[in-house]
JSON list of C-alpha atoms in Angstrom, two decimals:
[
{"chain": "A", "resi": 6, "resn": "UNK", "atom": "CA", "xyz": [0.00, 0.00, 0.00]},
{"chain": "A", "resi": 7, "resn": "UNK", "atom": "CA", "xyz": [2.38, 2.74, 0.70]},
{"chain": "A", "resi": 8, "resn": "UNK", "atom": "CA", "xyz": [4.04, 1.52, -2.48]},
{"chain": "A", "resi": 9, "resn": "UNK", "atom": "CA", "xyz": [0.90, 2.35, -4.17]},
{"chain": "A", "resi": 10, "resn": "UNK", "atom": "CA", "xyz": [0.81, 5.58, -2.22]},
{"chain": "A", "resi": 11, "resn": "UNK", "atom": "CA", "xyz": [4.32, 6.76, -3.56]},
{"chain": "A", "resi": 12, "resn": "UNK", "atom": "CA", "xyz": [3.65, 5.78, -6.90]},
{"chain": "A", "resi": 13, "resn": "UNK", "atom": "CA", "xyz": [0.29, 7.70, -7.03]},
{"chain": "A", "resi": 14, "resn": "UNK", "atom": "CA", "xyz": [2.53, 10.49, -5.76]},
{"chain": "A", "resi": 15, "resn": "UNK", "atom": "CA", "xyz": [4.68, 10.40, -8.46]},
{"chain": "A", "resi": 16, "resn": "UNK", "atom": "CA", "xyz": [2.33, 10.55, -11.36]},
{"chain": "A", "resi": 17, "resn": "UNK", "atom": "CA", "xyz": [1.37, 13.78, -9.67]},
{"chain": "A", "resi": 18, "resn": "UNK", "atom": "CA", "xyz": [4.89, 15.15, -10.28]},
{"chain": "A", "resi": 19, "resn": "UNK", "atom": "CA", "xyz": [4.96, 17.17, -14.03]},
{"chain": "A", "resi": 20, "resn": "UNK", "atom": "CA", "xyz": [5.90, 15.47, -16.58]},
{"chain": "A", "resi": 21, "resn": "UNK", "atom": "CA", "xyz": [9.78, 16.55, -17.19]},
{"chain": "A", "resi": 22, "resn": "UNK", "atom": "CA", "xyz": [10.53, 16.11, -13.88]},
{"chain": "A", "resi": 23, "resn": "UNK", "atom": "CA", "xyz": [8.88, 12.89, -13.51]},
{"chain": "A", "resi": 24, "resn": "UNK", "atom": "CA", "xyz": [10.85, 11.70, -17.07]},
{"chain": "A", "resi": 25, "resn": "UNK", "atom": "CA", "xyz": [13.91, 12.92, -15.67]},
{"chain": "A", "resi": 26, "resn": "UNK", "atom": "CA", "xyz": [13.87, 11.50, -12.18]},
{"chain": "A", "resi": 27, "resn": "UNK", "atom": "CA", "xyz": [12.86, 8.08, -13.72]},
{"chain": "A", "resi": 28, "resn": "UNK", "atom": "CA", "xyz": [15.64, 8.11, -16.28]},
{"chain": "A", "resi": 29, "resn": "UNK", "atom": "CA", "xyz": [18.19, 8.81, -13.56]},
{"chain": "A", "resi": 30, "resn": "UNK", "atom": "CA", "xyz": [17.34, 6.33, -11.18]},
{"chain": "A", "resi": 31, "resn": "UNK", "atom": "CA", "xyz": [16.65, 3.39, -13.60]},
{"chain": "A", "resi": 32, "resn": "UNK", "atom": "CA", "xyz": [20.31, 4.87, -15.34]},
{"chain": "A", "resi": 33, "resn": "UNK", "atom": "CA", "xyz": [21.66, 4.33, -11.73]},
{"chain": "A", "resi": 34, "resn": "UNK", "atom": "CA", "xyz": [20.15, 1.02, -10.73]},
{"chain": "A", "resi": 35, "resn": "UNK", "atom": "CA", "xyz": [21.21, -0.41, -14.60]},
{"chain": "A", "resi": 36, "resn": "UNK", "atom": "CA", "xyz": [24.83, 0.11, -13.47]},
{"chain": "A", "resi": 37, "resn": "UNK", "atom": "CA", "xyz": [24.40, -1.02, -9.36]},
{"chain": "A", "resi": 38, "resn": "UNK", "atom": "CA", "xyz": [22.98, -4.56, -11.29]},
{"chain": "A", "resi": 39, "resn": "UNK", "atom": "CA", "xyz": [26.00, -4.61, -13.59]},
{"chain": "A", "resi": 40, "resn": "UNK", "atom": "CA", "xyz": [23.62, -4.26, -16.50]},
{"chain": "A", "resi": 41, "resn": "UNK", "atom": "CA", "xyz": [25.26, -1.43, -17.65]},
{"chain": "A", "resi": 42, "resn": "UNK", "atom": "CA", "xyz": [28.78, 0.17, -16.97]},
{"chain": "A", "resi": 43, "resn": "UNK", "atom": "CA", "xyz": [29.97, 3.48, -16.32]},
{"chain": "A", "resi": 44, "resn": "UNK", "atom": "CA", "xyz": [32.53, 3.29, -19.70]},
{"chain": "A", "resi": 45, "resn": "UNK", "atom": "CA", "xyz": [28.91, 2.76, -21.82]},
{"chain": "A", "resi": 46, "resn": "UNK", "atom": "CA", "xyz": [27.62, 6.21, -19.90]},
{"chain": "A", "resi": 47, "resn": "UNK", "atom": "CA", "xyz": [30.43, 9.11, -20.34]},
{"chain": "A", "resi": 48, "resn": "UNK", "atom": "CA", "xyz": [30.60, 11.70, -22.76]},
{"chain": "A", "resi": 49, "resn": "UNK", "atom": "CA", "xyz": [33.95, 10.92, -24.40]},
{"chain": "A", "resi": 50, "resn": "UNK", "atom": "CA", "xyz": [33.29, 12.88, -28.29]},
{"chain": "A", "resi": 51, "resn": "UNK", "atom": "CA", "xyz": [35.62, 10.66, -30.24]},
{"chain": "A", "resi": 52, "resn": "UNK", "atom": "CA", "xyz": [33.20, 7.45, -29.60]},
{"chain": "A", "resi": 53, "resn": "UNK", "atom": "CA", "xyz": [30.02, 9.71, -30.13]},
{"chain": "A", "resi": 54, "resn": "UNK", "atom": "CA", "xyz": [31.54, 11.50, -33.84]},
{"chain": "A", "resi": 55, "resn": "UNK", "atom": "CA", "xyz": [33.49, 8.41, -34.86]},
{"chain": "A", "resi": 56, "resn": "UNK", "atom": "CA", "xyz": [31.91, 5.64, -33.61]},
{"chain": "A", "resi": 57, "resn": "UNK", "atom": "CA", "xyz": [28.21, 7.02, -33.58]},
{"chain": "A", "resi": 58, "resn": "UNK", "atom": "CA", "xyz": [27.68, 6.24, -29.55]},
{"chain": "A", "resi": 59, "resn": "UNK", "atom": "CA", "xyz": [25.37, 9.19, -30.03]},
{"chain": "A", "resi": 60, "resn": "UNK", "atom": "CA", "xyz": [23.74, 8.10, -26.85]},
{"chain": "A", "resi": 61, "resn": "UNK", "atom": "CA", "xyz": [26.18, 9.33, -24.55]},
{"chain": "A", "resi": 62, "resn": "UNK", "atom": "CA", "xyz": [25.05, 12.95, -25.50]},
{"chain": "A", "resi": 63, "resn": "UNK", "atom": "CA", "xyz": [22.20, 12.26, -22.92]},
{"chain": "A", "resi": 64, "resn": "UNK", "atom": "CA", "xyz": [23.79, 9.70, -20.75]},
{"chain": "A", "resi": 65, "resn": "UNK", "atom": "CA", "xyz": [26.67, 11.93, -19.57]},
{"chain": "A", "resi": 66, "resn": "UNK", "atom": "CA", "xyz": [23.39, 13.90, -17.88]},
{"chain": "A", "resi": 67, "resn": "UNK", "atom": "CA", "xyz": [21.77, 10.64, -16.10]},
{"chain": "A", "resi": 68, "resn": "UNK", "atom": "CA", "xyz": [24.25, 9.20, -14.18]},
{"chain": "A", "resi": 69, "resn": "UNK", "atom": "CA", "xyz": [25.54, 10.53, -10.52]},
{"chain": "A", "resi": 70, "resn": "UNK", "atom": "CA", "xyz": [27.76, 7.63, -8.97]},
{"chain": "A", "resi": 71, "resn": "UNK", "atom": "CA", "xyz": [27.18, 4.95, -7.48]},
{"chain": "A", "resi": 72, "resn": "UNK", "atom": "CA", "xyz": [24.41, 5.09, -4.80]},
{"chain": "A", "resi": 73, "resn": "UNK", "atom": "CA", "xyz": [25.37, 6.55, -1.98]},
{"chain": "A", "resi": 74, "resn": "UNK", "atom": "CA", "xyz": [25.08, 9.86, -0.13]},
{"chain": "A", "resi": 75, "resn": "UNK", "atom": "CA", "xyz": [26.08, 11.62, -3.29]},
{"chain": "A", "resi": 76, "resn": "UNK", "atom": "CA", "xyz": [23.55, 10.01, -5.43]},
{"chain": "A", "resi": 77, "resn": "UNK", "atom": "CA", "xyz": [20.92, 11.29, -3.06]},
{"chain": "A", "resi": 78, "resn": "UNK", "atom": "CA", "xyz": [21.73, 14.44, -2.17]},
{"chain": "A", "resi": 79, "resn": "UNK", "atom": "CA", "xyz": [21.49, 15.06, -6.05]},
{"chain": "A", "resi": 80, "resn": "UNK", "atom": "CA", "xyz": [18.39, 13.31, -6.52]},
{"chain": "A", "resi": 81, "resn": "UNK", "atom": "CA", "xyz": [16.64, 15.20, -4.26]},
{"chain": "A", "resi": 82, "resn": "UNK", "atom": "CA", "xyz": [17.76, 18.40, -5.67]},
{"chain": "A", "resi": 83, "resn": "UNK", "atom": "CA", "xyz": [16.89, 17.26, -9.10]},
{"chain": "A", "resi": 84, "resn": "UNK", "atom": "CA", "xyz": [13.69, 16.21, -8.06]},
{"chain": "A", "resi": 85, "resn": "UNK", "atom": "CA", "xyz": [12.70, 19.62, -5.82]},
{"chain": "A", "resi": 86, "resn": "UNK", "atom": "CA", "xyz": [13.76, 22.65, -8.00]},
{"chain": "A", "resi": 87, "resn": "UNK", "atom": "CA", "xyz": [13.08, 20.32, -11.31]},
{"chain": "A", "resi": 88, "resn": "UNK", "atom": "CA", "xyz": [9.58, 20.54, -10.13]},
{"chain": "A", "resi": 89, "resn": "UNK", "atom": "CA", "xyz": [10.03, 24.04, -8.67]},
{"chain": "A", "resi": 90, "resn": "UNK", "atom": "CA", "xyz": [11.04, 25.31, -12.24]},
{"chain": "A", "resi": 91, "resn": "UNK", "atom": "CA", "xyz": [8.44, 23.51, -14.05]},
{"chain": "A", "resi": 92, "resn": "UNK", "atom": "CA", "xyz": [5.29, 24.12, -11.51]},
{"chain": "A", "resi": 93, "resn": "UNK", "atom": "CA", "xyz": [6.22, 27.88, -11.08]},
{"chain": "A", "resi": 94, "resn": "UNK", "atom": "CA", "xyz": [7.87, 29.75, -13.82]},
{"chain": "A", "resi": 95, "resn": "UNK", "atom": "CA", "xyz": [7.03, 26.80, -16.62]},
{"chain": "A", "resi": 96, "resn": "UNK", "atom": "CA", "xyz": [3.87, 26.87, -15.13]},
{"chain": "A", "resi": 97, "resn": "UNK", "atom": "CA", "xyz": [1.55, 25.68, -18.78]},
{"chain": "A", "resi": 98, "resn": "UNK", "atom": "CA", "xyz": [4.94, 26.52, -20.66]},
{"chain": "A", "resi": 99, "resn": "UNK", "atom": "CA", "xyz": [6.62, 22.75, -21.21]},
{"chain": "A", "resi": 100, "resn": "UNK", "atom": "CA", "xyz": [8.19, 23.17, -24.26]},
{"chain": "A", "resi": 101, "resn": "UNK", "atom": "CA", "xyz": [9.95, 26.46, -23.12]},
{"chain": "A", "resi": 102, "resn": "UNK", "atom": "CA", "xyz": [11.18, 24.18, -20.49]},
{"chain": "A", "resi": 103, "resn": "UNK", "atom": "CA", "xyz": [12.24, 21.54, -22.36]},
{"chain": "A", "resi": 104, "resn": "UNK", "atom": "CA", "xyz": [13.80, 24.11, -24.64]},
{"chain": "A", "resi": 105, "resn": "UNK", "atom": "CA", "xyz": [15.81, 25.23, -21.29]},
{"chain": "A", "resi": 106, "resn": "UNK", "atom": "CA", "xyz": [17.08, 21.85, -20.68]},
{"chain": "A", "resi": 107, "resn": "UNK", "atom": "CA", "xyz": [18.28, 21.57, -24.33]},
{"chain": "A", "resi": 108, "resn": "UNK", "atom": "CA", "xyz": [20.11, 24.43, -24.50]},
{"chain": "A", "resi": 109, "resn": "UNK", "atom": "CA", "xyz": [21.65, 24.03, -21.18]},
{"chain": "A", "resi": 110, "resn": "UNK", "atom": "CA", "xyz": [22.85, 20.50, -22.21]},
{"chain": "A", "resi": 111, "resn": "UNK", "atom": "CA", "xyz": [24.35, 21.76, -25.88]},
{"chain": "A", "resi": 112, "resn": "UNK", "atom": "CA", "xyz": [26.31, 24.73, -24.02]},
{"chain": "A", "resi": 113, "resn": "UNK", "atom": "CA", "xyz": [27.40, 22.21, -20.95]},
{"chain": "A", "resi": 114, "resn": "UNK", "atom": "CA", "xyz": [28.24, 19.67, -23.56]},
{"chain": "A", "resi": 115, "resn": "UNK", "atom": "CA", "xyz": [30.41, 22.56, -25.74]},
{"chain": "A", "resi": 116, "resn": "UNK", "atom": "CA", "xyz": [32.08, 23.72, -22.57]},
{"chain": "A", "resi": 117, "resn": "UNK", "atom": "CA", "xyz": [32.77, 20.52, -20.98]},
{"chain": "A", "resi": 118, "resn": "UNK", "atom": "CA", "xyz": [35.17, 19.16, -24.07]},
{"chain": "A", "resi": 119, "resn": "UNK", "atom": "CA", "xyz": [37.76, 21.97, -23.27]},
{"chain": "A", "resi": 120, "resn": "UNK", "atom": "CA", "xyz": [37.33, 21.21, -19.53]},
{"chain": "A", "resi": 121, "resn": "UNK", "atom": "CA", "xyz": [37.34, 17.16, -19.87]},
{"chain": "A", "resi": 122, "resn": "UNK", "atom": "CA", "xyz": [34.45, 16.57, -18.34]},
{"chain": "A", "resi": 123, "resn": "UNK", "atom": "CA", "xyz": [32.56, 12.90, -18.59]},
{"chain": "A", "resi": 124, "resn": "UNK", "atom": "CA", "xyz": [29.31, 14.27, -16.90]},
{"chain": "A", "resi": 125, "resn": "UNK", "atom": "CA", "xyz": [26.94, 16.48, -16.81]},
{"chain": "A", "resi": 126, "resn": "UNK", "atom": "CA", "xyz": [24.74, 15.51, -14.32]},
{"chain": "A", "resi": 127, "resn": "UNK", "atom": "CA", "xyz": [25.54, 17.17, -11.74]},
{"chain": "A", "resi": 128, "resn": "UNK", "atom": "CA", "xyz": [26.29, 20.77, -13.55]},
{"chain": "A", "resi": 129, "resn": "UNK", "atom": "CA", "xyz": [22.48, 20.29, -15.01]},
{"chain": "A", "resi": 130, "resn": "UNK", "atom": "CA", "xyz": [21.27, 20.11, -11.30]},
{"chain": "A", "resi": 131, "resn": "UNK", "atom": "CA", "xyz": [23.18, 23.56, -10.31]},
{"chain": "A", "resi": 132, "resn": "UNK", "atom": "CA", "xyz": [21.76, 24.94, -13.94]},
{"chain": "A", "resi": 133, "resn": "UNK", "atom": "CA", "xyz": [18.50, 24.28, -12.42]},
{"chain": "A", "resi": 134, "resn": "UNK", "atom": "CA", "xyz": [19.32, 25.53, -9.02]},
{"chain": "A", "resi": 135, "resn": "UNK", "atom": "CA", "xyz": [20.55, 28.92, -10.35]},
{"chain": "A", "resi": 136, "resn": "UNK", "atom": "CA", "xyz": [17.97, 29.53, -12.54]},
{"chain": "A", "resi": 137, "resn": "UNK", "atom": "CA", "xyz": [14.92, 28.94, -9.82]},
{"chain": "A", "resi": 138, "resn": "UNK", "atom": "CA", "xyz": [17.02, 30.93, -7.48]},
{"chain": "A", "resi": 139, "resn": "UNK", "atom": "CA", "xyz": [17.33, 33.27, -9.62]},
{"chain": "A", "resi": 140, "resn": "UNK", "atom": "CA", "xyz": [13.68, 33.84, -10.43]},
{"chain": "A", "resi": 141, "resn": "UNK", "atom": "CA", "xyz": [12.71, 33.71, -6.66]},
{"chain": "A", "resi": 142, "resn": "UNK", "atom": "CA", "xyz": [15.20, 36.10, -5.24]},
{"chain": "A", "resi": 143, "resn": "UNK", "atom": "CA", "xyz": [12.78, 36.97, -1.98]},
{"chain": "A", "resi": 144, "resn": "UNK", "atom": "CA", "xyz": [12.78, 32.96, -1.04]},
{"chain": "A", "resi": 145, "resn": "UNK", "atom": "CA", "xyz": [14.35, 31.81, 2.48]},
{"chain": "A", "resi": 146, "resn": "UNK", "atom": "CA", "xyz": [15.99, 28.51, 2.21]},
{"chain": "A", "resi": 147, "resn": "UNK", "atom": "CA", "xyz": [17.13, 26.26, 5.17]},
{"chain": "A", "resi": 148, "resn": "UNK", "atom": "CA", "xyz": [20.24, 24.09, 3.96]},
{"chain": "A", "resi": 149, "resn": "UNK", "atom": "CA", "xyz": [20.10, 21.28, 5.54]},
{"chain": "A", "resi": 150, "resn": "UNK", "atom": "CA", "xyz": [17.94, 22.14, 9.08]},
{"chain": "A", "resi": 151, "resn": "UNK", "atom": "CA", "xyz": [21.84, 24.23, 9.64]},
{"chain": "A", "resi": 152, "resn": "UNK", "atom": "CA", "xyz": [21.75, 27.56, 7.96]},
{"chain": "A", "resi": 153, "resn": "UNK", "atom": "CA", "xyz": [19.09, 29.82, 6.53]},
{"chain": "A", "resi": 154, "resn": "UNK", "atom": "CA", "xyz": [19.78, 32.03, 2.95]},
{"chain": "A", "resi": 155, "resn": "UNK", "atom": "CA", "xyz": [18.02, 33.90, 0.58]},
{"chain": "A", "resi": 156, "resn": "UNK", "atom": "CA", "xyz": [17.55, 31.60, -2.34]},
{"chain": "A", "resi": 157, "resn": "UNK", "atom": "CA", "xyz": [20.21, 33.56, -4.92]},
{"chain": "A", "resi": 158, "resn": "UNK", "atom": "CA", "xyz": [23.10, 32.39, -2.69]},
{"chain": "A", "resi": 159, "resn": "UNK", "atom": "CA", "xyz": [21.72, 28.81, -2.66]},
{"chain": "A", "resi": 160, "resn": "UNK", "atom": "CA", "xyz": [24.07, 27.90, -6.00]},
{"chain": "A", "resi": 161, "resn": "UNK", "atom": "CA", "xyz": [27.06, 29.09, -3.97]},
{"chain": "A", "resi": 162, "resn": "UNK", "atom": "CA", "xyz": [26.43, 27.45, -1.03]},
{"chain": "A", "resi": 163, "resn": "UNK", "atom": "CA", "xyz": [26.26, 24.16, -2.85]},
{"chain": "A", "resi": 164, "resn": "UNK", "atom": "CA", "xyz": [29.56, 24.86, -4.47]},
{"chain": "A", "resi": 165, "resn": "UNK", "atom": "CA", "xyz": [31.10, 25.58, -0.82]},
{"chain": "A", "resi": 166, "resn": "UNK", "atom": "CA", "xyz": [29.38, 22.14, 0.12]},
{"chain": "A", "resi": 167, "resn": "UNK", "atom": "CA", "xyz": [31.03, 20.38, -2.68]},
{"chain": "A", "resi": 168, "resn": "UNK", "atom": "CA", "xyz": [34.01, 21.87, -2.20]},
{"chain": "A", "resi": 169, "resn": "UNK", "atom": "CA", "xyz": [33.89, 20.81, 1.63]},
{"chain": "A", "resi": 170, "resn": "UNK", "atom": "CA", "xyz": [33.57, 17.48, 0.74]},
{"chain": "A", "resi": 171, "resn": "UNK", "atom": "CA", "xyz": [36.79, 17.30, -1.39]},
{"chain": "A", "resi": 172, "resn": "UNK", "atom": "CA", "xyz": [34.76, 17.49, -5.08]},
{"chain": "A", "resi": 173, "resn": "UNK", "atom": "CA", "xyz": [35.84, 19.29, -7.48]},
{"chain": "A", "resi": 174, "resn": "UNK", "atom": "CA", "xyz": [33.61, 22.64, -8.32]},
{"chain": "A", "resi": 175, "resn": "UNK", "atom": "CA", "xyz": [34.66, 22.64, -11.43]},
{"chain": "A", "resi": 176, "resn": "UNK", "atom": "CA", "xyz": [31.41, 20.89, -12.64]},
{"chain": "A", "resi": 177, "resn": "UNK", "atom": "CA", "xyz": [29.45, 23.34, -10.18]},
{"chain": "A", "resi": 178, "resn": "UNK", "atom": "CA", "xyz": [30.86, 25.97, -11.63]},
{"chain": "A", "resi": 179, "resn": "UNK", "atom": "CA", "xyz": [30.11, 24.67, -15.16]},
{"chain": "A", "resi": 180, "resn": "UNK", "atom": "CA", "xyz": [26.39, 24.51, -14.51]},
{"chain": "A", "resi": 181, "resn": "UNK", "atom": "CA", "xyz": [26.00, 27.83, -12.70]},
{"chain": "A", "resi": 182, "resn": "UNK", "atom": "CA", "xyz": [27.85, 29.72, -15.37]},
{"chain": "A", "resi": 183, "resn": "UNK", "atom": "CA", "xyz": [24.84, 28.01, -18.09]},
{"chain": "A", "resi": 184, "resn": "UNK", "atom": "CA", "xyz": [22.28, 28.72, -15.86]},
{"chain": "A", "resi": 185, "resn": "UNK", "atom": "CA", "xyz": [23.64, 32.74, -15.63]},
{"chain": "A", "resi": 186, "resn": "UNK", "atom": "CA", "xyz": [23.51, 32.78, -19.38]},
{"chain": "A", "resi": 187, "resn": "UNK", "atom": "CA", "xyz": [20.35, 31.45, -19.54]},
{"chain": "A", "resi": 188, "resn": "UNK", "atom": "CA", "xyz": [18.73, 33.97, -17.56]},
{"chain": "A", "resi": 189, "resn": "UNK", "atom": "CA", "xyz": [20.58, 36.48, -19.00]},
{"chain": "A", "resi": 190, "resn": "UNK", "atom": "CA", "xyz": [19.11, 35.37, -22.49]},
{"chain": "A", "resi": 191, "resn": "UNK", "atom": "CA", "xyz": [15.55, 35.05, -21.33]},
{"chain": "A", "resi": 192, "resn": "UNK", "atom": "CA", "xyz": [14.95, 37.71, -17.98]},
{"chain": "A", "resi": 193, "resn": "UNK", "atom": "CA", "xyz": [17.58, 40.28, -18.25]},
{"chain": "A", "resi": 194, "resn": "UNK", "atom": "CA", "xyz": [18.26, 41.08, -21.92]},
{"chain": "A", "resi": 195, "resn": "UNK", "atom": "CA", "xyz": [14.33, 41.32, -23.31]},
{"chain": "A", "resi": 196, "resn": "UNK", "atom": "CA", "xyz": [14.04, 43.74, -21.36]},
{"chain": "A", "resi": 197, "resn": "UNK", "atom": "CA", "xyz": [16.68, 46.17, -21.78]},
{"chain": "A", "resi": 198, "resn": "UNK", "atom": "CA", "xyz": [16.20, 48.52, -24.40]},
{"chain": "A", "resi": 199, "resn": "UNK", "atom": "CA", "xyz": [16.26, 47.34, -28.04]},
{"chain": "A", "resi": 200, "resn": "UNK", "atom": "CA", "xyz": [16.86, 43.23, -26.39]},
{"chain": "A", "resi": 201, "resn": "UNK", "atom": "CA", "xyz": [14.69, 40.60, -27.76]},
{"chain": "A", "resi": 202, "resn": "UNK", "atom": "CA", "xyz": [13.81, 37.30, -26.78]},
{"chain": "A", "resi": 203, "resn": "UNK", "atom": "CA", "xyz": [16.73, 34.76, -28.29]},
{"chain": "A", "resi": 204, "resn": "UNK", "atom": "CA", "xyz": [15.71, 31.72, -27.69]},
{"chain": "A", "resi": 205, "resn": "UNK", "atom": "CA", "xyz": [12.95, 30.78, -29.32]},
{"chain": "A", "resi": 206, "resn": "UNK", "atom": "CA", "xyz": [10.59, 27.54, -28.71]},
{"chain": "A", "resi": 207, "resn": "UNK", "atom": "CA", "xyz": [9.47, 25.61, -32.06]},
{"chain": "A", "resi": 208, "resn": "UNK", "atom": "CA", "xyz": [6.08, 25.95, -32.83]},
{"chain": "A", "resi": 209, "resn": "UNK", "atom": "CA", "xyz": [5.75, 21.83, -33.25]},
{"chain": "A", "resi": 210, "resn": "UNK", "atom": "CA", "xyz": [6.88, 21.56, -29.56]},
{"chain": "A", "resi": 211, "resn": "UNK", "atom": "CA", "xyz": [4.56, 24.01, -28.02]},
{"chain": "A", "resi": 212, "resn": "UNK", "atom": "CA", "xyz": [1.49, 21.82, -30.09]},
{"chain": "A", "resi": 213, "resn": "UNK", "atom": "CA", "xyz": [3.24, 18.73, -28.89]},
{"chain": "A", "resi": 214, "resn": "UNK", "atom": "CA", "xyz": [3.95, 19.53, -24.77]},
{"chain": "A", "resi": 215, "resn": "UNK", "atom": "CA", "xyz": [1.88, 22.51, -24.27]},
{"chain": "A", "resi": 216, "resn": "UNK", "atom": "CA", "xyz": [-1.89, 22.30, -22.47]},
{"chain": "A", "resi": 217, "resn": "UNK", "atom": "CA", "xyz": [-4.05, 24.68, -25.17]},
{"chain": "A", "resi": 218, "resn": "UNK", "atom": "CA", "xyz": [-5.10, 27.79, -22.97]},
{"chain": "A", "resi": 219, "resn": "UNK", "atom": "CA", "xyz": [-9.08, 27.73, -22.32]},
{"chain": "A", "resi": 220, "resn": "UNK", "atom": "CA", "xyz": [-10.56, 30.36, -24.44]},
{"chain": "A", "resi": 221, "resn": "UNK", "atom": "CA", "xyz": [-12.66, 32.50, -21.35]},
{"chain": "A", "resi": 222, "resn": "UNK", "atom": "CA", "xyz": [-15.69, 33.31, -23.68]},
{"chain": "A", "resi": 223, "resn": "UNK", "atom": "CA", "xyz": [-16.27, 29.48, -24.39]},
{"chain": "A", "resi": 224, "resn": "UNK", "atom": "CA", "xyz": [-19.45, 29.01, -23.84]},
{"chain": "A", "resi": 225, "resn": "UNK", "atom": "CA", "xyz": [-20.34, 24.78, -23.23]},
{"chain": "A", "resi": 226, "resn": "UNK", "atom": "CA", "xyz": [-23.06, 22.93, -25.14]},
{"chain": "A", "resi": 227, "resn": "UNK", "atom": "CA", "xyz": [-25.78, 21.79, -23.01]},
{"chain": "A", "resi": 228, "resn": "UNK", "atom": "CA", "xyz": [-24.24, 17.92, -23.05]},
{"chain": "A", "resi": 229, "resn": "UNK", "atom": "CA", "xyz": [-21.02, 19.25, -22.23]},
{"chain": "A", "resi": 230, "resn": "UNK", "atom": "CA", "xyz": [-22.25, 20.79, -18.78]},
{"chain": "A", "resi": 231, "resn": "UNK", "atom": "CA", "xyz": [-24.45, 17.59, -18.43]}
]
């Protein structure tokens, strides 16, 4: 039953999140059963050009490690301000989200061959991080039941975090520099005077993800109410 009660949970979650969540953990559990290995996973661009492993373009973004404390502390961040993002600002606006998480990956991807980088993962989650904390600057947060901050240092308290526990921030660092030219693209430059919106969603993908806005002045046939 509580089974049932957590997966009924989860179907609540938007969709995005709920796709990306999914793909991570079942990513992660494919490895912990030896069913897949870490050398299958990581961006490397000579096997994806040459030897057409295009796969690893997204795989590089779905593993974390091996379970552990790590793996956790990441899900859960993927898994809150994922669903932050996509409830609050994306609110009705999937494909402008989706759109977010493609360009994010294409720069990370671009920047990460001159750093040497095998994953992404975890400079996707501070992408998403900065960008929610970004666009709710007036939000208290409470790291870890320890310390209390106002939600636009939350990125750089991570990277102290990491950095505490003897990662490197290089990958931090990475994601947060994305996620500032993201919302430099799409919040700060529109509206400065003669800026314009950059990036642009497809037409196909707002028709394909988008829910169709209720027209107020509808008026229901008589069946329709019945």
């Amino acid at each position: 039953m509580a089974w049932q009660g957590v997966a009924a949970e989860f179907l609540q979650v938007p969709t995005v999140t709920r796709a990306y969540t999914a793909a991570c953990i079942l990513t992660t559990a494919a490895v912990q059963l030896d069913l897949l290995s870490p050398f299958q996973l990581y961006f490397n661009p000579h096997l994806v050009f040459r030897k057409f492993q295009v796969w690893r373009l997204i795989t590089s973004f779905l593993f974390f490690g091996p379970l552990g404390f790590s793996f956790f502390f990441n899900m859960l961040f993927v898994f809150r301000y994922c669903r932050l993002l996509e409830e609050g600002s994306f609110r009705g606006r999937t494909a402008d989200f989706v759109v977010m998480l493609l360009f994010g990956g294409v720069l990370m991807t671009l920047l990460g061959l001159l750093g040497g980088l095998f994953f992404l993962s975890q400079a996707l989650v501070a992408m998403l991080v900065y960008v929610w904390s970004r666009r709710s600057p007036s939000i208290r947060v409470n790291l870890f039941g320890l310390l209390t901050i106002q939600a636009p240092f939350l990125p750089w308290a991570l990277l102290g975090f990491s950095l505490l526990l003897g990662n490197s921030i290089l990958v931090d660092l990475l994601g947060i520099t994305v996620g500032h030219v993201y919302y430099f693209l799409e919040d700060v430059f529109p509206n400065q005077p003669g800026g314009k919106r950059l990036l642009l969603t497809p037409n196909f993908l707002k028709l394909l993800l988008d829910t169709p806005e209720e027209d107020p002045n509808y008026q229901p046939l008589p069946e329709e109410q019945q």
